[in-house]
Coordinates of C-alpha atoms (C1' of nucleotides) in Angstrom, one line a residue:
Chain A
M1 CA 18.4 -10.0 -0.3
T2 CA 14.7 -10.7 -0.2
D3 CA 14.1 -8.9 3.1
T4 CA 13.8 -5.4 1.5
L5 CA 11.8 -7.0 -1.4
V6 CA 9.2 -8.4 1.1
T7 CA 8.7 -5.0 2.7
V8 CA 8.2 -3.4 -0.6
F9 CA 5.6 -5.9 -1.5
A10 CA 3.9 -5.5 1.9
A11 CA 3.8 -1.7 1.1
L12 CA 2.3 -2.4 -2.4
G13 CA -0.2 -4.9 -1.0
D14 CA -2.7 -2.3 0.1
E15 CA -5.5 -0.7 -1.9
T16 CA -5.3 2.7 -0.3
R17 CA -1.5 3.0 -0.9
W18 CA -2.1 2.1 -4.6
S19 CA -4.7 4.9 -4.7
I20 CA -2.1 7.3 -3.3
L21 CA 0.6 6.1 -5.7
T22 CA -1.6 6.4 -8.7
A23 CA -2.8 9.8 -7.5
L24 CA 0.8 10.9 -7.2
G25 CA 1.4 9.4 -10.6
E26 CA -0.7 12.2 -12.0
G27 CA 1.3 14.9 -10.2
D28 CA 3.0 15.6 -6.9
A29 CA 0.8 16.4 -3.9
S30 CA 0.7 16.9 -0.2
A31 CA -0.9 14.7 2.4
S32 CA -3.7 17.2 2.9
A33 CA -4.3 17.5 -0.9
L34 CA -4.5 13.7 -1.1
A35 CA -6.9 13.6 1.8
G36 CA -9.1 15.9 -0.3
R37 CA -9.7 13.3 -3.0
L38 CA -9.3 10.1 -1.1
P39 CA -12.0 8.7 1.3
V40 CA -9.6 8.6 4.3
S41 CA -8.2 11.0 6.8
R42 CA -5.1 13.1 6.4
Q43 CA -3.3 11.2 9.2
A44 CA -4.0 7.9 7.6
I45 CA -2.5 9.1 4.4
A46 CA 0.5 10.5 6.3
K47 CA 1.1 7.0 7.7
H48 CA 0.9 5.5 4.3
L49 CA 3.3 8.1 2.9
A50 CA 5.7 7.2 5.7
V51 CA 5.5 3.6 4.8
L52 CA 6.0 4.3 1.1
H53 CA 8.9 6.6 1.8
E54 CA 10.6 3.9 4.0
V55 CA 10.7 1.5 1.0
G56 CA 11.8 4.2 -1.4
L57 CA 8.6 4.3 -3.5
V58 CA 8.0 8.0 -2.7
E59 CA 10.0 11.1 -1.8
P60 CA 9.1 14.1 0.3
V61 CA 9.8 17.6 -1.1
R62 CA 9.3 20.6 1.2
A63 CA 7.6 23.4 -0.5
G64 CA 7.1 26.2 2.0
R65 CA 4.9 25.1 4.8
E66 CA 3.6 22.1 3.0
V67 CA 5.3 18.8 2.1
R68 CA 4.7 17.5 -1.4
Y69 CA 5.4 13.9 -2.3
R70 CA 6.8 12.6 -5.5
V71 CA 6.4 9.1 -6.7
V72 CA 9.7 7.2 -7.5
G73 CA 9.0 5.1 -10.6
A74 CA 12.6 3.9 -10.8
E75 CA 12.2 2.0 -7.6
L76 CA 9.1 0.2 -9.0
A77 CA 11.1 -0.7 -12.2
A78 CA 14.0 -2.0 -10.0
V79 CA 11.6 -4.2 -8.1
A80 CA 10.1 -5.4 -11.4
R81 CA 13.5 -6.4 -12.7
R82 CA 14.3 -8.4 -9.5
L83 CA 10.9 -10.1 -9.7
E84 CA 11.4 -11.1 -13.3
V85 CA 14.8 -12.7 -12.5
V86 CA 13.2 -14.9 -9.8
G87 CA 10.2 -15.8 -12.0
V88 CA 12.4 -16.8 -14.9
A89 CA 14.6 -18.8 -12.7
W90 CA 11.7 -20.8 -11.4
D91 CA 10.4 -21.4 -14.9
R92 CA 13.8 -22.5 -16.1
R93 CA 13.9 -25.1 -13.4
L94 CA 10.5 -26.3 -14.6
A95 CA 11.6 -26.4 -18.2
A96 CA 14.7 -28.4 -17.2
I97 CA 12.5 -31.0 -15.3
K98 CA 10.3 -31.3 -18.4
E99 CA 13.2 -32.0 -20.6
I100 CA 14.5 -34.7 -18.2
A101 CA 11.0 -36.2 -18.0
E102 CA 10.8 -36.4 -21.7
G103 CA 14.0 -38.3 -21.8
L104 CA 15.7 -35.7 -23.9
Chain J
M1 CA -6.9 -3.6 -13.4
T2 CA -4.9 -3.1 -10.3
D3 CA -7.3 -5.2 -8.1
T4 CA -5.6 -8.5 -8.8
L5 CA -2.2 -6.9 -8.7
V6 CA -2.8 -5.7 -5.2
T7 CA -3.8 -9.1 -4.0
V8 CA -0.7 -10.6 -5.5
F9 CA 1.4 -8.1 -3.7
A10 CA -0.4 -8.7 -0.5
A11 CA 0.4 -12.4 -1.0
L12 CA 4.1 -11.6 -1.7
G13 CA 4.3 -9.3 1.3
D14 CA 4.9 -12.0 3.9
E15 CA 8.2 -13.5 5.0
T16 CA 6.8 -17.0 5.5
R17 CA 5.2 -17.1 2.1
W18 CA 8.5 -16.1 0.5
S19 CA 10.2 -18.9 2.4
I20 CA 7.6 -21.3 1.0
L21 CA 8.0 -19.9 -2.5
T22 CA 11.8 -20.1 -2.4
A23 CA 11.6 -23.6 -1.0
L24 CA 9.3 -24.6 -3.8
G25 CA 11.7 -23.0 -6.2
E26 CA 14.2 -25.7 -5.4
G27 CA 11.6 -28.4 -6.1
D28 CA 8.0 -29.3 -5.7
A29 CA 6.9 -30.3 -2.2
S30 CA 3.8 -31.1 -0.1
A31 CA 2.6 -29.0 2.8
S32 CA 3.9 -31.7 5.3
A33 CA 7.3 -31.7 3.6
L34 CA 7.5 -27.9 3.8
A35 CA 6.4 -28.0 7.5
G36 CA 9.5 -30.2 8.0
R37 CA 12.0 -27.5 7.1
L38 CA 10.1 -24.4 8.0
P39 CA 9.5 -23.2 11.6
V40 CA 5.7 -23.2 11.3
S41 CA 3.0 -25.8 11.6
R42 CA 1.6 -27.7 8.6
Q43 CA -1.8 -26.0 8.9
A44 CA -0.2 -22.6 8.7
I45 CA 1.6 -23.6 5.6
A46 CA -1.6 -25.0 4.1
K47 CA -3.2 -21.7 4.6
H48 CA -0.3 -19.9 2.9
L49 CA -0.4 -22.3 0.0
A50 CA -4.2 -21.6 -0.4
V51 CA -3.4 -17.9 -0.5
L52 CA -0.6 -18.4 -3.0
H53 CA -2.9 -20.6 -5.1
E54 CA -5.7 -18.1 -5.2
V55 CA -3.4 -15.5 -6.8
G56 CA -1.9 -18.1 -9.2
L57 CA 1.6 -18.1 -7.8
V58 CA 1.4 -21.8 -7.0
E59 CA -0.3 -24.9 -8.4
P60 CA -1.4 -28.1 -6.5
V61 CA -0.6 -31.4 -8.1
R62 CA -2.1 -34.6 -6.6
A63 CA 0.5 -37.4 -6.3
G64 CA -1.3 -40.3 -4.7
R65 CA -2.3 -39.4 -1.2
E66 CA -0.2 -36.3 -1.0
V67 CA -0.6 -33.0 -2.7
R68 CA 2.6 -31.5 -4.0
Y69 CA 2.8 -27.8 -5.0
R70 CA 4.6 -26.3 -7.9
V71 CA 5.6 -22.7 -8.1
V72 CA 4.4 -20.8 -11.2
G73 CA 7.3 -18.5 -12.3
A74 CA 5.3 -17.2 -15.3
E75 CA 2.8 -15.5 -13.0
L76 CA 5.7 -13.7 -11.2
A77 CA 7.1 -12.6 -14.6
A78 CA 3.7 -11.3 -15.7
V79 CA 3.4 -9.3 -12.5
A80 CA 7.0 -7.9 -13.1
R81 CA 6.1 -6.8 -16.6
R82 CA 3.0 -5.0 -15.4
L83 CA 5.0 -3.3 -12.6
E84 CA 7.7 -2.1 -15.0
V85 CA 5.1 -0.5 -17.2
V86 CA 3.7 1.5 -14.3
G87 CA 7.1 2.5 -13.0
V88 CA 8.3 3.6 -16.4
A89 CA 5.1 5.7 -16.9
W90 CA 5.7 7.5 -13.7
D91 CA 9.3 8.2 -14.6
R92 CA 8.3 9.4 -18.0
R93 CA 6.0 12.0 -16.4
L94 CA 8.9 13.1 -14.2
A95 CA 11.2 13.4 -17.2
A96 CA 8.5 15.5 -19.0
I97 CA 8.2 17.8 -16.1
K98 CA 11.9 18.2 -15.9
E99 CA 12.0 19.2 -19.6
I100 CA 9.3 21.8 -19.0
A101 CA 11.1 23.1 -16.0
E102 CA 14.3 23.5 -18.0
G103 CA 12.4 25.5 -20.5
L104 CA 13.2 23.0 -23.3
Chain K
dC1 C1' -9.2 -55.4 6.6
dG2 C1' -6.4 -52.7 9.7
dT3 C1' -2.8 -49.4 10.3
dC4 C1' -0.4 -45.4 9.3
dA5 C1' 0.5 -41.1 7.3
dA6 C1' -1.1 -37.5 4.8
dT7 C1' -4.8 -33.9 3.9
dG8 C1' -9.0 -31.1 5.3
dC9 C1' -12.0 -28.6 8.3
dA10 C1' -13.1 -26.0 12.4
dA11 C1' -12.5 -23.2 16.5
dC12 C1' -9.7 -20.3 19.0
dT13 C1' -5.9 -16.8 20.2
dA14 C1' -3.4 -12.7 19.5
dT15 C1' -0.5 -9.5 17.3
dG16 C1' -0.2 -6.1 13.6
dG17 C1' -1.7 -2.4 11.2
dG18 C1' -5.3 0.5 8.9
dG19 C1' -8.3 3.9 10.5
dT20 C1' -9.9 7.5 13.6
dT21 C1' -10.0 11.7 16.8
dG22 C1' -7.6 15.3 19.4
dC23 C1' -4.1 18.4 20.2
dA24 C1' 0.5 20.7 19.8
dG25 C1' 3.8 22.9 16.8
dT26 C1' 5.0 25.8 12.8
dA27 C1' 5.4 28.5 8.9
dA28 C1' 2.5 31.9 5.3
dG29 C1' 0.1 35.9 4.6
dC30 C1' -2.6 39.9 5.8
Chain F
dG1 C1' 1.8 40.2 15.6
dC2 C1' -2.4 37.4 14.7
dT3 C1' -4.8 34.4 12.3
dT4 C1' -4.9 30.6 9.4
dA5 C1' -3.7 26.3 7.4
dC6 C1' -0.7 22.6 7.1
dT7 C1' 2.2 19.2 9.4
dG8 C1' 3.6 16.0 13.4
dC9 C1' 2.8 13.3 17.4
dA10 C1' 0.1 10.3 20.5
dA11 C1' -3.5 7.5 22.2
dC12 C1' -7.1 4.7 21.0
dC13 C1' -10.4 1.2 18.3
dC14 C1' -11.1 -2.7 15.6
dC15 C1' -10.7 -6.0 12.1
dA16 C1' -8.0 -9.0 9.2
dT17 C1' -4.9 -12.6 9.4
dA18 C1' -0.8 -15.4 10.8
dG19 C1' -0.4 -18.9 14.0
dT20 C1' -1.9 -22.6 17.0
dT21 C1' -4.3 -27.2 18.6
dG22 C1' -7.6 -30.8 17.9
dC23 C1' -10.2 -33.9 15.4
dA24 C1' -12.2 -36.0 11.2
dT25 C1' -11.2 -37.9 6.7
dT26 C1' -9.1 -40.2 3.1
dG27 C1' -5.9 -42.9 0.5
dA28 C1' -1.5 -46.4 0.5
dC29 C1' 0.2 -50.4 1.7
dG30 C1' 1.2 -54.7 4.2

DNA sequence: CGTCAATGCAACTATGGGGTTGCAGTAAGC
DNA sequence: GCTTACTGCAACCCCATAGTTGCATTGACG
């Protein structure tokens, strides 16, 4: 269960990839276009896009000779939901311990 | 805004750290105790705990001569909420584009 | 006080991955 | 058809970091 989750987090744990994601958040773009406004080479961006695509955070769309990428917000929301479940479970355990400690 | 978020994801993007977090999810434990049931050395776990502590996912509690760690579910939930906001925003943009494309 | 078990600190290794450059392939447009 | 611009692949560099071992330190407890 958590194996895909970890890879998604690993994908999100990089500044450059967040730059790419937020840039795509303002509109679809190709690797070359992104290379124009980010301080890294096109190939570096292409690698990042491949990583993001593998975890489902981004989707390639062929448009003629260029490949535009679209950000997939639904995937982020899904991850968020799974995260919240885990976090709440941990806090519930803490709350339970607290009650026991207070002799309730 | 996203700078802390990225570091949290970087912290979560590691299998061993997830093992530690899930182990702590079942009950507080010290670095030595965790080293007992995980296939890595105590020092490696200590480093991971330091990382997790820096991003607020875990909290040290001195208990005599040992230091037990408690997982902080609230932090995870907070991250989840921030994530969901971003994801929903991206999807709203997509929905808006779709409406425009459909000439609505 | 002496022993034992736990933590903390430091040096070291090595693998992964972010970044680069270079070149080949491929599709638009004149 | 030729040129141009974008993508794809491959080899390479380098730094961050996950992991190790070794030793010093500190607090419990008989």
